[in-house]
Coordinates of C-alpha atoms in Angstrom, one line a residue:
X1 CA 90.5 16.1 -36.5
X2 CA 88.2 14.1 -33.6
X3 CA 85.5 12.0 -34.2
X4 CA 83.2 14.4 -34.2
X5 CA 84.0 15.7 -37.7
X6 CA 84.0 12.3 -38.7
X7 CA 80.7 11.8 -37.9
X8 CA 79.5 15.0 -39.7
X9 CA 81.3 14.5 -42.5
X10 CA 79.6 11.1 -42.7
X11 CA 76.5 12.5 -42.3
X12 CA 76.7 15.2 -44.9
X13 CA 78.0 12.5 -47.2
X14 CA 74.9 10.9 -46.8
X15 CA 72.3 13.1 -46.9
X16 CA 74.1 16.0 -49.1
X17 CA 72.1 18.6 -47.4
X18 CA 73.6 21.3 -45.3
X19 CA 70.0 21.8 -43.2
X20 CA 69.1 18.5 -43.1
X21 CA 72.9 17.3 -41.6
X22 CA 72.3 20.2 -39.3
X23 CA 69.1 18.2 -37.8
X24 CA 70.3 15.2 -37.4
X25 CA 73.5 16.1 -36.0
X26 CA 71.6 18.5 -33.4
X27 CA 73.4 21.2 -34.4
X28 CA 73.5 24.8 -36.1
X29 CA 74.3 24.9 -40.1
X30 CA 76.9 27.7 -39.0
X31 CA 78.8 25.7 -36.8
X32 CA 78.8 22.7 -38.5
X33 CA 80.2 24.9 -41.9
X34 CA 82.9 26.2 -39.5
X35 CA 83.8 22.4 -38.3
X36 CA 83.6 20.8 -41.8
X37 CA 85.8 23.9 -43.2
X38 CA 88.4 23.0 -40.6
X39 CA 88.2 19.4 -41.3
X40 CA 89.0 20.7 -45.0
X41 CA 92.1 22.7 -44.0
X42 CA 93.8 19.7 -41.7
X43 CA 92.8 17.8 -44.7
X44 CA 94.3 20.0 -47.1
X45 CA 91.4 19.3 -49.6
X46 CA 88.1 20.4 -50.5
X47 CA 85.2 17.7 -49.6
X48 CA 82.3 18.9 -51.2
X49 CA 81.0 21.3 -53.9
X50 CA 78.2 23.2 -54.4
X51 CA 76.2 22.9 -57.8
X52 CA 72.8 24.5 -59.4
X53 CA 71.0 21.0 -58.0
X54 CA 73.0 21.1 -54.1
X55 CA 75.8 19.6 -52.9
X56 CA 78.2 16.6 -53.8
X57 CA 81.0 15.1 -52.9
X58 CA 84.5 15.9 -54.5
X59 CA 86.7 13.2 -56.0
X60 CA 88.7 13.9 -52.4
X61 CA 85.7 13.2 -50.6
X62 CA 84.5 10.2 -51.9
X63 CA 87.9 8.7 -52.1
X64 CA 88.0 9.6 -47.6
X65 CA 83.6 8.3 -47.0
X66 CA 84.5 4.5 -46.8
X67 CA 87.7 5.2 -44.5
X68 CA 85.7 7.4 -42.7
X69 CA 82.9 5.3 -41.8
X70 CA 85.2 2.5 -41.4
X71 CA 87.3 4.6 -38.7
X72 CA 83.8 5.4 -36.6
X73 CA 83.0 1.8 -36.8
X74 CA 86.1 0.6 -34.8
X75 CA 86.0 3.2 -32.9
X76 CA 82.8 2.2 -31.7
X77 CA 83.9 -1.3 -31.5
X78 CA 86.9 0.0 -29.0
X79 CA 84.6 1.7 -26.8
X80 CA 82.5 -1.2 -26.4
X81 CA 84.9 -4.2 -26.4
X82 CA 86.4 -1.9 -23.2
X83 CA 82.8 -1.6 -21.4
X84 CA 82.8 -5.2 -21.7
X85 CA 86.0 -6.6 -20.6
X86 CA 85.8 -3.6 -17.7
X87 CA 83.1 -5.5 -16.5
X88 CA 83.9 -8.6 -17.3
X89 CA 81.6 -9.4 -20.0
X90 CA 84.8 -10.2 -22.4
X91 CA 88.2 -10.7 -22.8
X92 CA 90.3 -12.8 -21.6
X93 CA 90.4 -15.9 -18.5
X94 CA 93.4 -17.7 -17.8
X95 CA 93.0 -20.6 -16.0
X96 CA 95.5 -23.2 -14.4
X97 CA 93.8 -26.4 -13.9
X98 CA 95.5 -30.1 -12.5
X99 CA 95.5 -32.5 -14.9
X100 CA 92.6 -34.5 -12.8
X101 CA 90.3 -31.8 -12.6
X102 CA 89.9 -32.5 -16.5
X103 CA 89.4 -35.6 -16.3
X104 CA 86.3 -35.2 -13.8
X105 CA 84.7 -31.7 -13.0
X106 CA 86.5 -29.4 -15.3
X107 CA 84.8 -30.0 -18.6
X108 CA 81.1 -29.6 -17.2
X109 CA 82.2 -26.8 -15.2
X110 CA 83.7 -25.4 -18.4
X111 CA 80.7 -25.8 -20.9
X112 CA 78.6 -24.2 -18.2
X113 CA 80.1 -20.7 -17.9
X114 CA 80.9 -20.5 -21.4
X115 CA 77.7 -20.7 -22.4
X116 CA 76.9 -18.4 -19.8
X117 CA 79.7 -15.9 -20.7
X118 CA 80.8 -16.3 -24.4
X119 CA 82.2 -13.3 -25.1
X120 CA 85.3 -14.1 -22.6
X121 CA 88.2 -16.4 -24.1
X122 CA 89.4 -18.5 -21.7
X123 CA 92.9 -19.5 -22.0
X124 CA 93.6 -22.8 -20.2
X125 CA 96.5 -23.8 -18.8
X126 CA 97.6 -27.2 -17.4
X127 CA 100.4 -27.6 -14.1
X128 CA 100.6 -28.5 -10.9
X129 CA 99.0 -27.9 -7.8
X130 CA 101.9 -25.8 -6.7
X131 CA 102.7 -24.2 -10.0
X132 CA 99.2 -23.2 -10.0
X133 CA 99.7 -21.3 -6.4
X134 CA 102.4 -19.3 -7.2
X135 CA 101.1 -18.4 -10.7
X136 CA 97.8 -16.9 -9.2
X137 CA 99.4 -15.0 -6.7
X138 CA 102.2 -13.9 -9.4
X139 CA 99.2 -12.6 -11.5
X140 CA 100.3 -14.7 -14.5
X141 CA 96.9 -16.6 -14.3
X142 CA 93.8 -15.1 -12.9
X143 CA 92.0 -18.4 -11.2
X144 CA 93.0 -21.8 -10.4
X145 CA 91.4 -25.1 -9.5
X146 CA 93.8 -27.2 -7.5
X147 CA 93.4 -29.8 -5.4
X148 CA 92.8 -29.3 -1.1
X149 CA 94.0 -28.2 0.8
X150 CA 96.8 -25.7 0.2
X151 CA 98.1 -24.8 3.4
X152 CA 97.4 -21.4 4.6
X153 CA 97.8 -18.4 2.4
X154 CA 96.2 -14.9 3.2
X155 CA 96.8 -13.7 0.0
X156 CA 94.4 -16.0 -2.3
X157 CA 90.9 -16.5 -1.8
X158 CA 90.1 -20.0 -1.6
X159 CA 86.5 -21.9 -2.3
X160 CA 85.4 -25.5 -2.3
X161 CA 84.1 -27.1 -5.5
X162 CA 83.5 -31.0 -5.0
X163 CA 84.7 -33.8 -2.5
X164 CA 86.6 -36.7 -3.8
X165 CA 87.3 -40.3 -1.9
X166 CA 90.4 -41.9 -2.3
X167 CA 90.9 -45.3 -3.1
X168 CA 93.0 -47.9 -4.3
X169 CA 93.7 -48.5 -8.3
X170 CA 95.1 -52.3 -9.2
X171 CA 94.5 -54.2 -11.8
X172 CA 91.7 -56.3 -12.5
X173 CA 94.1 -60.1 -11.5
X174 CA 95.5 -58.5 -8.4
X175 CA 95.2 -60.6 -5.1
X176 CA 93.5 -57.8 -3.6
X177 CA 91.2 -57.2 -6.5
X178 CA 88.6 -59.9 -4.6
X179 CA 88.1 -58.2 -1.5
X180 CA 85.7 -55.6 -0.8
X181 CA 88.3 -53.1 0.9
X182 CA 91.8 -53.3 1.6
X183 CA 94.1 -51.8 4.3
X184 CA 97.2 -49.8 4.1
X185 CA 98.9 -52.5 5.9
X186 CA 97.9 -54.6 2.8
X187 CA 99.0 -51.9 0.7
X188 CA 102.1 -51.5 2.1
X189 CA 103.2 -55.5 0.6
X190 CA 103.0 -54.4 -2.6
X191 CA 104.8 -52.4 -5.2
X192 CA 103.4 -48.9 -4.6
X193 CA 103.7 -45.7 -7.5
X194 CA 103.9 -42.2 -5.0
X195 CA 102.7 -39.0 -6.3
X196 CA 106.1 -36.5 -6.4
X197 CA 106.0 -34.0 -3.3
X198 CA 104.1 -30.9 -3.6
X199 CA 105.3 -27.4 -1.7
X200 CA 101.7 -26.4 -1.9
X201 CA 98.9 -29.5 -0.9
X202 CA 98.5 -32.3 -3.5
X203 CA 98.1 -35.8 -2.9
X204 CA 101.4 -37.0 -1.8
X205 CA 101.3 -34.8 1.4
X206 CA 97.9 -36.6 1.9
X207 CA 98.8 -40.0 1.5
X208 CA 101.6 -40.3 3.6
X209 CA 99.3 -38.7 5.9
X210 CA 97.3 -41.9 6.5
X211 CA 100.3 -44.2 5.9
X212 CA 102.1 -42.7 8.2
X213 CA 98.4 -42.3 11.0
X214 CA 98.8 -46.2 10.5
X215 CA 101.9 -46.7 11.1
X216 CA 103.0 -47.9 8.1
X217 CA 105.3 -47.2 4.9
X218 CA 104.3 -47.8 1.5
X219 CA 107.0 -49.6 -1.0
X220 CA 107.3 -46.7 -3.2
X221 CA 108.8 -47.8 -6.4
X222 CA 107.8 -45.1 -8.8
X223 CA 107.0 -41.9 -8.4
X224 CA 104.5 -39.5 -10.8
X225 CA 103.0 -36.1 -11.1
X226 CA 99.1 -36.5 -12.0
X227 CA 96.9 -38.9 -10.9
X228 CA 96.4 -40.1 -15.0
X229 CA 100.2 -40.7 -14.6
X230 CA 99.4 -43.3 -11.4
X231 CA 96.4 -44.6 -13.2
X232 CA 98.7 -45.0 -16.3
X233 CA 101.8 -46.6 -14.3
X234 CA 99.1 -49.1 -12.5
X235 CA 97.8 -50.3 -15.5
X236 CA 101.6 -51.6 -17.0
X237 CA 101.7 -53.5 -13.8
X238 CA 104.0 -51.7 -12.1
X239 CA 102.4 -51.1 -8.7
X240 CA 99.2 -49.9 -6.7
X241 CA 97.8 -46.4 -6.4
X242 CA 95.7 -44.1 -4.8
X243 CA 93.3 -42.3 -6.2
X244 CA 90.0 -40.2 -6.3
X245 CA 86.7 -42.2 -6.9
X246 CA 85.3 -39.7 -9.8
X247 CA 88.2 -41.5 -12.1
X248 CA 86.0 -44.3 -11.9
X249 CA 84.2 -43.9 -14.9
X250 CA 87.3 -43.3 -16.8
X251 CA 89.3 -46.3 -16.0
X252 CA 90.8 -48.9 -18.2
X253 CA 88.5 -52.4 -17.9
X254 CA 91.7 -53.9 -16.7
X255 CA 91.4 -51.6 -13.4
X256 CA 89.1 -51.8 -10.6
X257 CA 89.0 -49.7 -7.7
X258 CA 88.5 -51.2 -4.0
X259 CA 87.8 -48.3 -0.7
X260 CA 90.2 -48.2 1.9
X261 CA 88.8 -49.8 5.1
X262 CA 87.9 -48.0 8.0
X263 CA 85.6 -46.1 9.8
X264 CA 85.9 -43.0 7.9
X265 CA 87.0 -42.4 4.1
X266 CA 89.9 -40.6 3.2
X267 CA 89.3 -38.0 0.9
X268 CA 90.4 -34.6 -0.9
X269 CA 89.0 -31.5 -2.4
X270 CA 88.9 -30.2 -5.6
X271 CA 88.7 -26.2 -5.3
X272 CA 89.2 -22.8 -7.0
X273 CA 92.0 -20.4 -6.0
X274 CA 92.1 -16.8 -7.1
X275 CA 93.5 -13.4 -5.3
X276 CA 92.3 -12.3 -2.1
X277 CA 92.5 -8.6 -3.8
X278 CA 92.6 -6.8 -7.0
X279 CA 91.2 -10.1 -8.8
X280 CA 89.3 -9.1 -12.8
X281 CA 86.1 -9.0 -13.3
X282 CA 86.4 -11.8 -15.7
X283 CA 87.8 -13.9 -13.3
X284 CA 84.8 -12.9 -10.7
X285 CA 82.3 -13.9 -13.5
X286 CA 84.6 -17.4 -12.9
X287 CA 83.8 -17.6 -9.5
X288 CA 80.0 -16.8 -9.4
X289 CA 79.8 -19.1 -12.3
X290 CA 81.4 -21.8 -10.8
X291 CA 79.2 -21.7 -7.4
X292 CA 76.1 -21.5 -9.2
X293 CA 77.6 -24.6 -10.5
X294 CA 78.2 -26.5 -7.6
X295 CA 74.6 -25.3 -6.4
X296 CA 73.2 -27.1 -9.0
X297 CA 74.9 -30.1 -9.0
X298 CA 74.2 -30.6 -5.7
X299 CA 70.6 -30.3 -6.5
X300 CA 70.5 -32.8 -9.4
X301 CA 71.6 -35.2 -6.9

């Protein structure tokens, strides 16, 4: 049995007319006899019976019409739930995202290609920075955004999404809450909470980048992993952070943020990471998505 005698089987069901079948199935009545009698034989049953006024369907073959039709319907549904998650038009995305990206670019940049592509699930998944390297290039999650930059790595394909400036969380009563920027060297006096070390980027590699281009060592006291941790930590009192400037928005009223002073802004990248090779065509859709959304952000401002 193949689909094929399904579908003439269906047919004849329906129209209960051997010539008629015939015509819509572009095909002789001889031939489809012979395939319909073979159908009977696998089946082990007769299908239809002839009478004075045509033909109709047996008990057998009325029992087997809904099945039938049923069976062609998903198989219809397999063939085109493959065209479409062969080229990417469904399936499944899974995406690693840092916990900061969420709270700034993520969401939008989310909303935008699902409305775009709705047919694809996307399956988020939150983790570090490094995490997030070594399950893209693992092939346990098909795109990443993860904070700049990552070091060198031939094997992913790497693409910038939006600039962030750094600068310094305290709380609203802190001495250095009055001034219009602060220093590291005026960082340094205080309590200070450290991001825990990355292998791959992050922003603990970066911020003992400009302590240490200063000449100076902040008094780390606690350590965290994301940047809501830091902002979290900060807020119980318990030090000064660092930060990107797009948490601004989402920051307790008992935080402020102050620039660090200087000629020329520290600041970090959020960006998308994906193979350099053999990447879905789901996870493509990602990526044009994404740059079209970055094109027209850019724009609006």
């Amino acid at each position: 049995m193949d689909l094929k005698q399904l579908r003439q089987f269906v047919v004849l069901s329906e129209t209960l007319n051997i010539s008629l079948a015939a015509q819509k199935l572009f095909l002789g009545q001889p031939a489809l006899s012979v395939s319909l009698r073979k159908l009977e034989e696998e089946w082990g049953c007769q299908l239809f019976e002839r009478t004075p006024r045509g033909m109709r369907l047996t008990m057998a073959g009325s029992a087997a019409l809904e099945d039938a039709r049923r069976a062609l319907m998903h198989a219809h549904q397999a063939r085109d739930k493959a065209r479409l998650v062969a080229t990417g038009q469904a399936g499944t995305l899974k995406l690693g995202f840092i916990g900061s990206a969420m709270s700034t670019i993520l969401p939008r940049l989310l909303a935008w290609f699902c409305l775009r592509h709705p047919q694809i699930r996307l399956e988020p998944l939150e983790h570090t920075n490094s995490i997030i390297v070594e399950l893209v290039k693992s092939g346990d999650i098909d795109i990443g955004v993860v904070r700049l930059p990552i070091g060198d790595h031939p094997d992913l394909s790497i693409a910038h999404l939006q600039d962030d400036w750094l600068e310094v969380v305290m709380p609203r009563n802190h001495p250095l809450a009055s001034r219009q920027q602060v220093t590291l060297c005026e960082v340094a006096g205080y309590p200070f909470i450290q991001y825990t070390g990355e292998v791959h980027g992050g922003l603990s590699h970066i911020i003992e980048g400009l302590f240490q281009a200063e000449g100076h060592m902040p008094n780390v006291t606690h350590k965290a992993v994301q940047v809501q941790s830091v902002v979290g930590l900060v807020d119980a009192g318990l030090g000064l952070g660092i930060v990107p400037n797009s948490l601004a928005s989402r920051l307790p009223d008992s935080l402020v943020l102050r620039p660090l002073a200087g000629d020329h802004a520290p600041k970090t990248s959020l960006g998308l990471i994906m193979p350099a090779t053999s990447s879905t065509p789901a996870c493509e859709l990602f990526y044009t998505a994404a740059m079209d959304w970055k094109t027209s952000t850019l724009q609006v401002r």
